[in-house]
PDB file of C-alpha atoms in Angstrom:
ATOM      1  CA  UNK A   1      -6.411  -2.206 -11.547  1.00  0.00           C
ATOM      2  CA  UNK A   2      -9.608  -3.164 -13.291  1.00  0.00           C
ATOM      3  CA  UNK A   3     -10.423  -4.237 -17.461  1.00  0.00           C
ATOM      4  CA  UNK A   4     -10.476  -1.189 -19.307  1.00  0.00           C
ATOM      5  CA  UNK A   5     -14.159  -1.610 -20.232  1.00  0.00           C
ATOM      6  CA  UNK A   6     -15.142  -1.785 -16.630  1.00  0.00           C
ATOM      7  CA  UNK A   7     -17.795   0.464 -15.208  1.00  0.00           C
ATOM      8  CA  UNK A   8     -15.659   0.990 -12.118  1.00  0.00           C
ATOM      9  CA  UNK A   9     -14.374   4.405 -12.150  1.00  0.00           C
ATOM     10  CA  UNK A  10     -13.181   5.030  -8.590  1.00  0.00           C
ATOM     11  CA  UNK A  11     -12.132   2.715  -5.786  1.00  0.00           C
ATOM     12  CA  UNK A  12     -15.061   3.625  -3.591  1.00  0.00           C
ATOM     13  CA  UNK A  13     -17.082   1.651  -6.541  1.00  0.00           C
ATOM     14  CA  UNK A  14     -15.226  -1.689  -5.717  1.00  0.00           C
ATOM     15  CA  UNK A  15     -17.240  -2.424  -2.965  1.00  0.00           C
ATOM     16  CA  UNK A  16     -20.423  -3.664  -4.439  1.00  0.00           C
ATOM     17  CA  UNK A  17     -22.234  -7.123  -4.482  1.00  0.00           C
ATOM     18  CA  UNK A  18     -20.882  -9.367  -7.228  1.00  0.00           C
ATOM     19  CA  UNK A  19     -17.505  -7.625  -7.560  1.00  0.00           C
ATOM     20  CA  UNK A  20     -14.794  -9.976  -7.364  1.00  0.00           C
ATOM     21  CA  UNK A  21     -11.420  -8.615  -6.211  1.00  0.00           C
ATOM     22  CA  UNK A  22      -7.992 -10.948  -7.025  1.00  0.00           C
ATOM     23  CA  UNK A  23      -5.628 -10.485  -3.943  1.00  0.00           C
ATOM     24  CA  UNK A  24      -2.252 -12.033  -2.765  1.00  0.00           C
ATOM     25  CA  UNK A  25      -3.505 -13.706   0.431  1.00  0.00           C
ATOM     26  CA  UNK A  26      -2.213 -12.505   3.503  1.00  0.00           C
ATOM     27  CA  UNK A  27      -0.636  -9.612   1.980  1.00  0.00           C
ATOM     28  CA  UNK A  28      -1.073  -5.749   3.912  1.00  0.00           C
ATOM     29  CA  UNK A  29      -3.770  -5.111   1.301  1.00  0.00           C
ATOM     30  CA  UNK A  30      -5.600  -8.354   1.645  1.00  0.00           C
ATOM     31  CA  UNK A  31      -5.643  -7.928   5.502  1.00  0.00           C
ATOM     32  CA  UNK A  32      -7.136  -4.164   4.848  1.00  0.00           C
ATOM     33  CA  UNK A  33      -9.521  -5.421   2.395  1.00  0.00           C
ATOM     34  CA  UNK A  34     -10.772  -8.145   4.774  1.00  0.00           C
ATOM     35  CA  UNK A  35     -11.705  -5.392   7.314  1.00  0.00           C
ATOM     36  CA  UNK A  36     -13.107  -2.888   5.036  1.00  0.00           C
ATOM     37  CA  UNK A  37     -15.113  -4.711   2.440  1.00  0.00           C
ATOM     38  CA  UNK A  38     -18.612  -5.302   2.969  1.00  0.00           C
ATOM     39  CA  UNK A  39     -19.977  -6.410  -0.190  1.00  0.00           C
ATOM     40  CA  UNK A  40     -17.290  -7.299  -2.822  1.00  0.00           C
ATOM     41  CA  UNK A  41     -15.334 -10.900  -2.436  1.00  0.00           C
ATOM     42  CA  UNK A  42     -11.909 -11.254  -2.333  1.00  0.00           C
ATOM     43  CA  UNK A  43     -10.297 -14.263  -4.804  1.00  0.00           C
ATOM     44  CA  UNK A  44      -7.153 -15.313  -3.127  1.00  0.00           C
ATOM     45  CA  UNK A  45      -3.707 -16.196  -4.618  1.00  0.00           C
ATOM     46  CA  UNK A  46      -0.704 -17.144  -3.017  1.00  0.00           C
ATOM     47  CA  UNK A  47       1.063 -14.154  -4.145  1.00  0.00           C
ATOM     48  CA  UNK A  48       0.555 -10.830  -5.845  1.00  0.00           C
ATOM     49  CA  UNK A  49       1.977 -12.012  -8.835  1.00  0.00           C
ATOM     50  CA  UNK A  50      -0.260 -14.809  -9.440  1.00  0.00           C
ATOM     51  CA  UNK A  51      -3.297 -12.722  -8.114  1.00  0.00           C
ATOM     52  CA  UNK A  52      -2.477 -10.689 -11.328  1.00  0.00           C
ATOM     53  CA  UNK A  53      -2.428 -14.053 -13.245  1.00  0.00           C
ATOM     54  CA  UNK A  54      -5.754 -14.935 -11.618  1.00  0.00           C
ATOM     55  CA  UNK A  55      -7.437 -11.488 -12.470  1.00  0.00           C
ATOM     56  CA  UNK A  56      -6.842 -12.402 -16.156  1.00  0.00           C
ATOM     57  CA  UNK A  57      -7.529 -16.117 -16.244  1.00  0.00           C
ATOM     58  CA  UNK A  58     -10.668 -15.580 -14.434  1.00  0.00           C
ATOM     59  CA  UNK A  59     -12.026 -12.393 -15.686  1.00  0.00           C
ATOM     60  CA  UNK A  60     -12.385 -10.975 -12.297  1.00  0.00           C
ATOM     61  CA  UNK A  61     -13.608  -7.222 -11.797  1.00  0.00           C
ATOM     62  CA  UNK A  62     -10.435  -6.120 -10.283  1.00  0.00           C
ATOM     63  CA  UNK A  63      -7.119  -6.850  -8.633  1.00  0.00           C
ATOM     64  CA  UNK A  64      -5.488  -5.317  -5.370  1.00  0.00           C
ATOM     65  CA  UNK A  65      -1.837  -4.886  -5.280  1.00  0.00           C
ATOM     66  CA  UNK A  66       0.975  -2.377  -5.065  1.00  0.00           C
ATOM     67  CA  UNK A  67       0.451   0.726  -7.371  1.00  0.00           C
ATOM     68  CA  UNK A  68       3.757   0.713  -9.083  1.00  0.00           C
ATOM     69  CA  UNK A  69       3.885  -2.806 -10.430  1.00  0.00           C
ATOM     70  CA  UNK A  70       0.014  -2.346 -11.488  1.00  0.00           C
ATOM     71  CA  UNK A  71       1.136   0.782 -13.264  1.00  0.00           C
ATOM     72  CA  UNK A  72       4.165  -1.097 -15.208  1.00  0.00           C
ATOM     73  CA  UNK A  73       1.964  -3.980 -16.024  1.00  0.00           C
ATOM     74  CA  UNK A  74      -0.970  -1.341 -17.288  1.00  0.00           C
ATOM     75  CA  UNK A  75       1.525   0.175 -19.545  1.00  0.00           C
ATOM     76  CA  UNK A  76       2.029  -2.840 -21.265  1.00  0.00           C
ATOM     77  CA  UNK A  77      -1.405  -4.393 -21.669  1.00  0.00           C
ATOM     78  CA  UNK A  78      -3.993  -1.956 -23.112  1.00  0.00           C
ATOM     79  CA  UNK A  79      -6.835  -3.852 -21.965  1.00  0.00           C
ATOM     80  CA  UNK A  80      -6.609  -2.875 -18.302  1.00  0.00           C
ATOM     81  CA  UNK A  81      -6.389   0.359 -16.206  1.00  0.00           C
ATOM     82  CA  UNK A  82      -5.429   1.478 -12.740  1.00  0.00           C
ATOM     83  CA  UNK A  83      -7.787   3.478 -10.840  1.00  0.00           C
ATOM     84  CA  UNK A  84      -6.921   6.746  -9.951  1.00  0.00           C
ATOM     85  CA  UNK A  85      -6.123   7.398  -6.413  1.00  0.00           C
ATOM     86  CA  UNK A  86      -5.381   5.024  -3.729  1.00  0.00           C
ATOM     87  CA  UNK A  87      -7.449   2.421  -1.670  1.00  0.00           C
ATOM     88  CA  UNK A  88      -5.306   2.378   0.875  1.00  0.00           C
ATOM     89  CA  UNK A  89      -2.035   3.519   2.669  1.00  0.00           C
ATOM     90  CA  UNK A  90       0.878   1.181   3.787  1.00  0.00           C
ATOM     91  CA  UNK A  91       2.938   3.253   6.513  1.00  0.00           C
ATOM     92  CA  UNK A  92       6.106   2.550   7.764  1.00  0.00           C
ATOM     93  CA  UNK A  93       7.406   3.024  11.362  1.00  0.00           C
ATOM     94  CA  UNK A  94      10.598   2.066  13.485  1.00  0.00           C
ATOM     95  CA  UNK A  95      10.580   1.323  17.352  1.00  0.00           C
ATOM     96  CA  UNK A  96      12.500   0.736  20.063  1.00  0.00           C
ATOM     97  CA  UNK A  97      11.783  -1.770  22.995  1.00  0.00           C
ATOM     98  CA  UNK A  98      10.110  -0.190  25.793  1.00  0.00           C
ATOM     99  CA  UNK A  99      12.427   1.105  28.483  1.00  0.00           C
ATOM    100  CA  UNK A 100      15.392   2.288  25.954  1.00  0.00           C
ATOM    101  CA  UNK A 101      14.847   5.753  26.038  1.00  0.00           C
ATOM    102  CA  UNK A 102      18.278   6.314  24.749  1.00  0.00           C
ATOM    103  CA  UNK A 103      17.891   4.104  21.875  1.00  0.00           C
ATOM    104  CA  UNK A 104      14.331   5.849  21.289  1.00  0.00           C
ATOM    105  CA  UNK A 105      15.924   9.367  21.074  1.00  0.00           C
ATOM    106  CA  UNK A 106      18.591   8.185  18.643  1.00  0.00           C
ATOM    107  CA  UNK A 107      16.001   6.788  16.317  1.00  0.00           C
ATOM    108  CA  UNK A 108      13.759   9.834  16.626  1.00  0.00           C
ATOM    109  CA  UNK A 109      16.799  11.922  15.760  1.00  0.00           C
ATOM    110  CA  UNK A 110      17.921   9.608  12.922  1.00  0.00           C
ATOM    111  CA  UNK A 111      14.401   9.416  11.425  1.00  0.00           C
ATOM    112  CA  UNK A 112      14.476  13.132  11.482  1.00  0.00           C
ATOM    113  CA  UNK A 113      18.030  13.628   9.869  1.00  0.00           C
ATOM    114  CA  UNK A 114      16.999  11.051   7.103  1.00  0.00           C
ATOM    115  CA  UNK A 115      13.730  13.107   6.373  1.00  0.00           C
ATOM    116  CA  UNK A 116      15.465  16.492   6.571  1.00  0.00           C
ATOM    117  CA  UNK A 117      18.772  15.516   4.587  1.00  0.00           C
ATOM    118  CA  UNK A 118      16.498  14.502   1.898  1.00  0.00           C
ATOM    119  CA  UNK A 119      17.652  10.811   2.004  1.00  0.00           C
ATOM    120  CA  UNK A 120      13.894   9.500   2.321  1.00  0.00           C
ATOM    121  CA  UNK A 121      12.558  11.342  -0.444  1.00  0.00           C
ATOM    122  CA  UNK A 122      15.534  10.364  -2.734  1.00  0.00           C
ATOM    123  CA  UNK A 123      15.255   6.782  -1.729  1.00  0.00           C
ATOM    124  CA  UNK A 124      11.611   6.664  -2.382  1.00  0.00           C
ATOM    125  CA  UNK A 125      11.856   8.409  -5.882  1.00  0.00           C
ATOM    126  CA  UNK A 126      14.824   5.915  -6.586  1.00  0.00           C
ATOM    127  CA  UNK A 127      12.616   2.915  -5.773  1.00  0.00           C
ATOM    128  CA  UNK A 128       9.747   4.059  -7.931  1.00  0.00           C
ATOM    129  CA  UNK A 129       7.642   5.593  -5.362  1.00  0.00           C
ATOM    130  CA  UNK A 130       6.816   8.592  -6.733  1.00  0.00           C
ATOM    131  CA  UNK A 131       3.334   8.973  -4.818  1.00  0.00           C
ATOM    132  CA  UNK A 132       4.610   8.250  -1.789  1.00  0.00           C
ATOM    133  CA  UNK A 133       5.052  11.363   0.855  1.00  0.00           C
ATOM    134  CA  UNK A 134       7.533  11.814   3.406  1.00  0.00           C
ATOM    135  CA  UNK A 135       6.023  12.624   6.909  1.00  0.00           C
ATOM    136  CA  UNK A 136       6.575  16.013   7.975  1.00  0.00           C
ATOM    137  CA  UNK A 137       8.957  17.046  10.612  1.00  0.00           C
ATOM    138  CA  UNK A 138       8.188  15.609  14.208  1.00  0.00           C
ATOM    139  CA  UNK A 139       9.203  17.218  17.162  1.00  0.00           C
ATOM    140  CA  UNK A 140      11.119  14.804  19.614  1.00  0.00           C
ATOM    141  CA  UNK A 141       8.956  13.224  22.361  1.00  0.00           C
ATOM    142  CA  UNK A 142       9.375  15.073  25.875  1.00  0.00           C
ATOM    143  CA  UNK A 143       8.848  11.458  27.284  1.00  0.00           C
ATOM    144  CA  UNK A 144       8.964   8.157  25.776  1.00  0.00           C
ATOM    145  CA  UNK A 145       5.786   7.464  23.954  1.00  0.00           C
ATOM    146  CA  UNK A 146       3.632   4.829  25.270  1.00  0.00           C
ATOM    147  CA  UNK A 147       3.127   2.853  21.879  1.00  0.00           C
ATOM    148  CA  UNK A 148       4.933   4.576  18.778  1.00  0.00           C
ATOM    149  CA  UNK A 149       7.866   6.432  18.117  1.00  0.00           C
ATOM    150  CA  UNK A 150       8.599   8.813  15.286  1.00  0.00           C
ATOM    151  CA  UNK A 151       7.156   8.158  11.825  1.00  0.00           C
ATOM    152  CA  UNK A 152       9.065   8.170   8.650  1.00  0.00           C
TER     153      UNK A 152
END
């Protein structure tokens, strides 16, 4: 999110010298920005809510956070706007310990059943995650994967 009068119109315009971004320390988006930014500066707050306050109080150039709370905030504050698109994706996963092939097979079937039944899509919609996408159907692995299982 940026001030309404900001010249920043897209997410790819944020990483510029002199741009200061409020962010909750050690959040998923802070960790992403630590790797992705080359020029902009992160200004840390202990939480995402405090980062929003910091953005306002210090008149920072942007605040990085979860989209839905920012959209709610922007609806009530005409002097800010949420940039279109997204600067990162927080993917979700489930796992089973290595060697637990039966558990992994069960988990893979369960995930696919929850996606196919519409449960995941309904839960995302119910929680306000309207831009979230449910992963396409996965084929059950013929052998246990070495690092990850099915993705939801």
